[in-house]
Coordinates of C-alpha atoms and ligand atoms in Angstrom, one line a residue:
Chain A
M1 CA 55.2 110.4 92.6
K2 CA 58.5 112.3 91.6
I3 CA 60.8 111.5 88.9
A4 CA 64.5 112.4 88.7
I5 CA 65.7 112.9 85.2
T6 CA 69.9 113.8 85.1
S7 CA 70.6 117.1 83.4
T8 CA 73.6 118.9 81.9
N9 CA 72.2 122.3 82.9
N10 CA 69.5 123.9 85.4
S11 CA 66.5 124.7 83.0
L12 CA 64.1 122.8 80.9
D13 CA 65.7 123.3 77.5
S14 CA 68.9 121.7 78.9
T15 CA 69.7 118.5 77.4
F16 CA 69.7 115.2 79.2
D17 CA 73.0 113.9 81.0
L18 CA 73.7 110.7 80.3
R19 CA 75.8 110.3 83.7
F20 CA 74.4 109.6 86.7
G21 CA 76.8 110.0 89.5
R22 CA 78.5 112.8 87.8
A23 CA 75.5 114.4 86.0
A24 CA 75.6 118.5 86.4
Y25 CA 72.1 118.4 87.8
F26 CA 69.0 116.4 88.9
C27 CA 65.5 117.6 87.4
I28 CA 62.8 116.4 89.8
F29 CA 59.6 116.3 88.1
N30 CA 56.5 116.0 90.1
T31 CA 53.7 113.8 88.4
E32 CA 51.0 115.0 90.6
D33 CA 51.1 118.9 90.5
L34 CA 53.7 118.7 87.1
S35 CA 56.2 120.9 88.9
T36 CA 59.8 120.7 88.3
E37 CA 62.8 121.7 90.4
F38 CA 66.6 121.5 89.7
I39 CA 68.7 120.1 92.2
E40 CA 72.6 120.9 91.6
N41 CA 75.1 117.9 92.0
K42 CA 77.6 119.0 94.2
N43 CA 79.6 115.9 94.1
V44 CA 80.4 116.1 90.1
N45 CA 84.1 116.5 90.8
T46 CA 84.6 114.5 93.6
K47 CA 87.1 111.7 93.3
S48 CA 85.3 108.9 94.1
G49 CA 82.1 107.6 95.5
A50 CA 80.2 110.1 93.1
G51 CA 77.5 107.4 92.4
N52 CA 76.9 106.6 95.8
K53 CA 76.5 110.3 96.8
A54 CA 74.0 111.0 94.0
A55 CA 72.2 107.9 94.9
Q56 CA 71.7 109.5 98.5
T57 CA 70.8 112.7 96.8
I58 CA 67.9 111.0 94.9
I59 CA 66.7 109.0 97.9
E60 CA 66.8 112.0 100.0
S61 CA 64.7 114.1 97.7
G62 CA 61.8 111.4 97.8
V63 CA 62.0 110.4 94.4
S64 CA 60.8 106.7 93.0
R65 CA 62.0 106.7 89.6
V66 CA 65.2 107.8 88.0
I67 CA 66.2 108.4 84.4
S68 CA 69.7 108.5 83.3
G69 CA 72.1 107.2 80.8
D70 CA 73.9 104.4 82.9
F71 CA 74.2 103.9 86.5
G72 CA 77.3 102.4 88.2
P73 CA 77.2 99.5 90.4
K74 CA 77.4 101.0 93.9
A75 CA 74.4 103.4 92.5
K76 CA 72.6 100.6 91.5
D77 CA 73.0 98.7 94.7
M78 CA 72.0 101.9 96.7
L79 CA 68.8 102.9 94.6
N80 CA 68.0 98.8 94.5
K81 CA 68.0 99.0 98.5
F82 CA 65.5 101.8 98.3
K83 CA 63.4 100.4 95.6
I84 CA 63.8 103.4 93.3
Q85 CA 63.2 102.2 89.8
M86 CA 66.2 103.0 87.1
V87 CA 65.3 104.0 83.7
M88 CA 68.1 104.0 81.2
L89 CA 68.0 106.2 78.2
D90 CA 70.5 106.7 75.6
D91 CA 69.9 109.8 73.6
D92 CA 71.9 112.8 74.7
S93 CA 70.4 115.3 72.3
K94 CA 67.1 115.2 74.0
T95 CA 66.0 118.2 76.2
I96 CA 64.4 117.8 79.7
S97 CA 61.2 119.3 78.8
S98 CA 61.0 116.8 75.9
I99 CA 61.7 114.0 78.1
I100 CA 59.0 115.3 80.5
E101 CA 56.5 115.8 77.7
Q102 CA 56.9 112.0 76.8
L103 CA 56.2 111.2 80.1
K104 CA 53.2 113.2 80.1
S105 CA 52.0 111.8 77.0
N106 CA 52.5 107.9 77.5
N107 CA 51.1 109.0 81.0
N108 CA 53.9 106.3 81.9
Y109 CA 54.3 107.1 85.4
A110 CA 51.6 105.2 87.2
Chain B
M1 CA 118.6 95.7 103.1
P2 CA 117.3 94.1 100.0
I3 CA 117.7 96.1 96.7
K4 CA 114.1 96.6 95.2
I5 CA 113.6 97.0 91.6
A6 CA 110.3 97.4 89.9
V7 CA 109.8 96.3 86.4
A8 CA 106.8 98.6 84.9
S9 CA 105.5 99.4 81.4
G10 CA 102.4 101.3 80.0
K11 CA 99.6 99.6 78.9
G12 CA 100.0 95.6 78.7
G13 CA 101.4 93.4 76.0
T14 CA 105.4 94.9 76.3
G15 CA 106.5 91.8 77.7
K16 CA 106.8 93.1 81.0
T17 CA 106.3 89.7 83.1
T18 CA 108.5 87.7 80.7
V19 CA 111.2 90.3 81.0
T20 CA 110.9 90.3 84.9
V21 CA 110.8 86.2 84.9
T22 CA 113.7 86.0 82.6
L23 CA 115.8 88.8 84.5
F24 CA 114.9 86.6 87.8
H25 CA 116.6 83.6 86.3
Y26 CA 119.7 85.7 84.9
I27 CA 120.4 87.4 88.4
K28 CA 119.8 84.0 90.3
E29 CA 122.6 82.4 88.0
N30 CA 124.9 85.5 88.1
I31 CA 124.4 87.7 91.2
T32 CA 122.8 85.9 94.1
S33 CA 120.6 83.2 94.6
K34 CA 118.3 85.1 96.9
V35 CA 116.3 86.7 94.5
Q36 CA 112.5 87.1 94.6
I37 CA 109.6 88.0 92.6
A38 CA 106.6 90.2 94.0
D39 CA 103.7 90.2 91.6
C40 CA 102.2 93.5 92.0
D41 CA 99.6 93.2 89.3
V42 CA 97.0 92.2 91.9
E43 CA 94.0 92.4 89.5
E44 CA 95.8 89.7 87.7
P45 CA 98.8 88.3 89.0
N46 CA 100.2 85.7 86.4
S47 CA 103.9 85.4 87.1
S48 CA 103.1 81.9 88.6
I49 CA 102.5 80.5 85.2
F50 CA 106.2 80.9 84.3
F51 CA 107.0 78.8 87.1
D52 CA 106.3 75.2 86.6
D53 CA 108.1 73.9 89.7
L54 CA 106.3 76.4 92.1
K55 CA 103.4 75.7 94.2
P56 CA 101.3 77.8 96.2
I57 CA 102.6 76.7 99.8
E58 CA 100.9 79.3 101.9
S59 CA 99.0 82.3 102.1
K60 CA 97.4 85.0 104.5
E61 CA 94.6 87.4 104.0
V62 CA 94.9 91.1 103.6
L63 CA 92.4 92.8 105.8
Q64 CA 91.2 96.2 106.1
M65 CA 89.3 97.8 108.9
I66 CA 86.1 99.2 107.8
P67 CA 84.0 101.3 110.1
S68 CA 80.2 100.1 110.4
I69 CA 77.5 102.1 111.9
N70 CA 75.2 101.1 114.9
T71 CA 71.9 102.5 113.8
D72 CA 70.7 102.0 117.4
R73 CA 73.3 104.4 118.8
C74 CA 73.3 106.7 115.6
S75 CA 71.5 110.1 115.7
F76 CA 71.7 110.6 111.9
C77 CA 73.6 113.9 112.4
K78 CA 75.6 113.1 109.0
K79 CA 78.7 114.6 110.6
C80 CA 80.5 111.1 109.3
V81 CA 79.4 112.0 105.9
D82 CA 80.6 115.5 106.0
Y83 CA 84.1 114.1 106.9
C84 CA 84.3 111.4 104.6
E85 CA 86.5 112.4 101.7
F86 CA 85.6 109.4 99.7
N87 CA 81.6 109.4 99.7
A88 CA 81.5 106.0 101.3
T89 CA 79.2 107.1 104.2
V90 CA 75.1 107.3 103.4
V91 CA 73.1 108.6 106.0
I92 CA 69.4 109.1 105.3
P93 CA 67.6 110.6 108.3
G94 CA 64.2 110.2 107.4
V95 CA 64.1 106.5 107.0
G96 CA 66.8 105.7 109.8
F97 CA 69.4 104.5 107.1
A98 CA 73.0 104.6 107.7
E99 CA 75.9 102.7 106.1
V100 CA 79.2 102.7 105.3
N101 CA 80.0 101.2 101.7
S102 CA 83.1 99.0 102.3
A103 CA 84.1 99.0 98.7
L104 CA 84.6 102.9 98.9
C105 CA 86.1 103.3 102.1
H106 CA 89.8 103.9 102.6
S107 CA 90.0 103.3 106.3
C108 CA 91.0 106.9 106.9
G109 CA 89.3 107.2 110.1
A110 CA 87.7 110.4 109.8
C111 CA 84.3 109.3 110.6
L112 CA 85.3 107.5 113.7
Y113 CA 86.8 111.0 115.0
A114 CA 83.8 113.0 113.8
C115 CA 81.1 110.7 115.3
P116 CA 79.4 112.4 118.5
E117 CA 77.5 109.3 119.4
D118 CA 80.2 106.7 119.4
A119 CA 78.0 104.7 116.8
L120 CA 80.9 103.3 114.6
T121 CA 83.0 100.4 115.2
E122 CA 85.7 99.1 112.9
K123 CA 85.2 95.3 111.7
S124 CA 87.9 93.7 109.5
H125 CA 87.2 92.7 105.8
A126 CA 89.3 90.8 103.9
I127 CA 90.3 92.8 100.6
G128 CA 92.6 90.1 99.1
Q129 CA 95.4 87.7 100.0
L130 CA 99.3 87.1 99.6
I131 CA 100.3 83.8 98.3
K132 CA 103.8 82.5 98.7
F133 CA 105.0 80.1 95.8
G134 CA 107.6 77.6 96.6
N135 CA 109.4 74.2 96.7
N136 CA 111.4 72.4 99.0
Q137 CA 114.1 74.6 98.8
E138 CA 112.9 78.2 98.2
T139 CA 110.1 80.7 97.9
P140 CA 111.0 82.6 94.9
L141 CA 107.5 84.3 94.4
I142 CA 105.1 86.0 96.3
E143 CA 101.6 87.0 94.6
G144 CA 99.1 89.6 95.6
K145 CA 95.7 88.8 94.7
L146 CA 92.8 91.5 94.9
K147 CA 89.6 90.1 96.2
V148 CA 86.9 90.6 93.3
G149 CA 85.0 93.5 93.7
S150 CA 87.4 95.3 96.0
A151 CA 88.9 98.5 94.9
M152 CA 91.8 98.5 97.4
Q153 CA 94.5 97.8 94.9
T154 CA 96.7 100.2 96.5
M155 CA 96.4 98.7 100.0
V156 CA 97.1 94.9 98.8
I157 CA 100.2 96.3 97.0
N158 CA 101.6 98.3 100.1
H159 CA 101.0 94.9 102.1
L160 CA 102.7 92.9 99.6
V161 CA 105.7 95.1 98.9
N162 CA 106.4 95.5 102.9
D163 CA 105.8 91.9 103.5
D164 CA 108.5 90.1 105.6
W165 CA 107.9 87.0 103.0
L166 CA 110.0 89.1 100.7
N167 CA 113.7 88.4 102.8
G168 CA 115.8 88.0 99.6
D169 CA 118.7 90.2 98.6
I170 CA 117.0 91.2 95.4
I171 CA 113.3 91.7 94.9
L172 CA 111.7 92.4 91.6
Y173 CA 108.4 94.1 91.7
D174 CA 106.4 93.0 88.5
A175 CA 104.1 96.1 88.5
P176 CA 100.6 96.4 87.2
P177 CA 100.3 97.6 83.6
G178 CA 99.5 101.6 83.2
T179 CA 100.2 104.6 85.1
S180 CA 97.3 104.1 87.6
C181 CA 97.6 104.6 91.4
S182 CA 98.7 100.9 91.8
V183 CA 101.7 101.5 89.7
V184 CA 102.6 104.6 91.9
S185 CA 102.2 102.4 95.0
T186 CA 104.6 99.9 93.4
V187 CA 107.5 101.8 92.0
S188 CA 107.6 104.3 94.8
Q189 CA 109.0 101.7 96.8
A190 CA 111.5 100.5 94.7
N191 CA 115.2 101.6 94.8
Y192 CA 115.4 101.3 91.0
I193 CA 112.9 101.3 88.1
I194 CA 113.0 99.4 84.9
L195 CA 110.6 100.6 82.2
V196 CA 110.1 98.1 79.4
T197 CA 108.9 99.3 76.3
E198 CA 108.1 98.2 72.7
P199 CA 109.5 99.9 69.7
T200 CA 106.1 101.0 68.0
P201 CA 104.2 104.6 68.1
F202 CA 101.7 103.5 70.7
G203 CA 104.8 102.2 73.0
L204 CA 106.4 105.1 72.6
H205 CA 103.6 107.1 73.8
D206 CA 103.0 105.0 76.8
L207 CA 106.7 105.1 77.5
K208 CA 106.7 108.8 77.5
L209 CA 103.9 108.7 80.4
M210 CA 105.6 106.3 82.2
I211 CA 108.7 108.4 82.1
E212 CA 106.8 111.6 83.4
L213 CA 105.3 109.5 86.1
V214 CA 108.9 108.2 87.2
R215 CA 110.8 111.7 86.7
K216 CA 107.8 113.0 89.2
L217 CA 108.6 110.3 91.8
N218 CA 112.2 111.4 91.5
K219 CA 113.5 107.6 90.9
P220 CA 116.3 106.6 89.3
F221 CA 115.4 104.4 86.0
G222 CA 116.4 102.7 82.8
V223 CA 114.6 101.4 79.8
I224 CA 114.4 98.1 78.1
I225 CA 113.5 97.9 74.7
N226 CA 111.7 94.6 74.0
K227 CA 111.2 93.1 70.7
A228 CA 113.6 95.4 69.6
D229 CA 113.9 94.4 66.0
K230 CA 110.8 96.1 64.6
G231 CA 112.6 98.8 62.8
F232 CA 111.0 101.9 64.9
E233 CA 113.9 104.1 65.5
E234 CA 111.8 107.0 67.2
T235 CA 112.2 105.3 70.4
N236 CA 115.9 105.3 70.4
T237 CA 116.0 108.6 69.3
Y238 CA 113.7 110.1 71.9
L239 CA 115.5 108.3 74.6
M240 CA 119.0 109.3 73.4
S241 CA 117.8 113.2 73.1
E242 CA 116.2 112.8 76.6
G243 CA 119.5 111.3 78.1
I244 CA 117.9 108.3 79.3
E245 CA 119.6 105.1 79.5
I246 CA 119.0 102.1 77.4
L247 CA 119.5 99.2 79.6
A248 CA 119.2 96.4 76.9
E249 CA 117.5 95.8 73.5
I250 CA 115.9 92.4 73.4
P251 CA 115.3 90.9 70.1
F252 CA 112.2 89.0 69.4
R253 CA 112.3 85.2 68.5
V254 CA 109.0 83.5 68.0
D255 CA 110.1 80.1 68.7
Y256 CA 112.0 81.5 71.7
A257 CA 108.5 83.1 72.9
S258 CA 106.9 79.5 72.5
S259 CA 109.3 78.2 75.2
Y260 CA 108.5 80.9 77.7
A261 CA 104.8 79.4 77.6
Q262 CA 106.4 75.8 78.6
G263 CA 108.4 77.5 81.4
S264 CA 111.6 76.6 79.9
I265 CA 112.9 80.2 80.0
L266 CA 116.7 79.4 80.2
K267 CA 116.7 76.4 78.0
N268 CA 117.9 77.1 74.2
I269 CA 118.0 80.7 74.7
P270 CA 119.1 82.1 71.4
G271 CA 122.7 83.7 71.4
D272 CA 121.3 87.3 70.7
I273 CA 118.9 87.1 73.5
N274 CA 121.5 85.9 75.8
A275 CA 123.8 88.5 74.8
A276 CA 121.2 91.4 75.4
Y277 CA 120.5 89.9 79.1
S278 CA 124.2 89.5 79.9
K279 CA 124.5 93.1 79.0
L280 CA 121.6 94.2 81.3
I281 CA 123.1 92.0 83.8
S282 CA 126.4 93.9 84.0
N283 CA 124.6 97.3 83.4
L284 CA 122.5 96.5 86.5
K285 CA 125.5 95.2 88.8
N286 CA 127.3 98.4 88.2
K287 CA 124.4 100.1 89.3
W288 CA 123.7 98.2 92.4
V289 CA 126.8 99.2 94.2
H290 CA 125.1 102.2 95.1
Y291 CA 122.0 100.6 96.6
A292 CA 123.3 97.7 98.3
Ligands
SF4_1 S1 86.9 105.4 107.5 FE1 87.4 107.1 106.1 S2 87.1 106.5 104.1 FE2 85.9 105.0 105.5 S3 84.0 105.6 105.8 FE3 85.2 106.5 107.5 S4 85.8 108.6 106.6 FE4 85.0 107.5 104.8
SF4_2 S1 78.5 110.7 112.9 FE1 77.8 109.0 114.3 S2 75.7 109.6 114.6 FE2 76.1 111.3 113.3 S3 74.9 110.1 111.3 FE3 77.3 109.4 111.5 S4 77.5 107.4 112.7 FE4 75.1 108.5 112.8

């Protein structure tokens, strides 16, 4: 399965982004082949509906779980509609690679 | 044409609503009996609590036309998504999902224009209501009330300030607190703006933001310093250096404040407060010659 992690930049040593709708990038981690891919969030500076739009990006990339700091009500509604699990993490000092390592070691993406 | 005066302030707590209501009574007694308040604080309208003798007598819904997508006709081309400036449309081709999020839609109509399949039709949604408060003789208060969950404050305000229920000689718009779009919608429709401030460092900070806003809108305005006996002189100094008119300085009286709560604003009014409002009324009378 694919897990999306909100990221402040486009590499594995970037730090975690607490914002969902206005995250800079989405890191898509594929648990089957352990590959990662960074998708730029083109709607960071949009004036409204950033969460709705980000949810759409996530849904289209075939993700089943999203890890972010917080989800707004509209993003939540949309992600719920597609049964995408939302996981909240509040530590913005973590890097993307450390989060991925944690996922791997917990093997907690069954 | 009625004279429209917006009463606004920075953040809450300056006593904006009590000033509006007191001013209402003074106008009624000294200028015209045909004065009305439009409570534009649509998220939390509260002017009605100051009018014991008024009851809601009529209400009407504020409707917004929002497109909805008929997925049987939709080809999932995403044109409506590209056209929607507000990110209200979600189309996910793979799974046959197409929807307009009504809370984000601003009814601009762009998606209707963009759709090649004629898959969008507009449906009306209630986003709030206008409530007329009155008694046997008159209807001095109209309240706008946003439906919980709706983000269309400005649309409800625009309906309120242009509604034909507001038919008096003088209309007081009780503006929402702050400097948001809702405030702009309210004050931009007024002929004159009264800014209410409290003489404290925070109050002055907020006041400066408000002044910046009304100057941008190019509207004539003046300031009322409420709770004026706080001994913070910077507010007066600042206003004088900017050449901004101080319409009135209203002292604070604890015992009098409690009579607000009982709805008896004009009874037992202390002499110094009465003097401040009388001065305000004569100040405003002079101005309104230009707007009437
Ligand atoms: S009417 Fe305008 S705001 Fe509403 S969904 Fe269509 S394009 Fe978006
Ligand atoms: S523009 Fe029309 S056909 Fe294209 S996705 Fe939107 S609703 Fe469907």
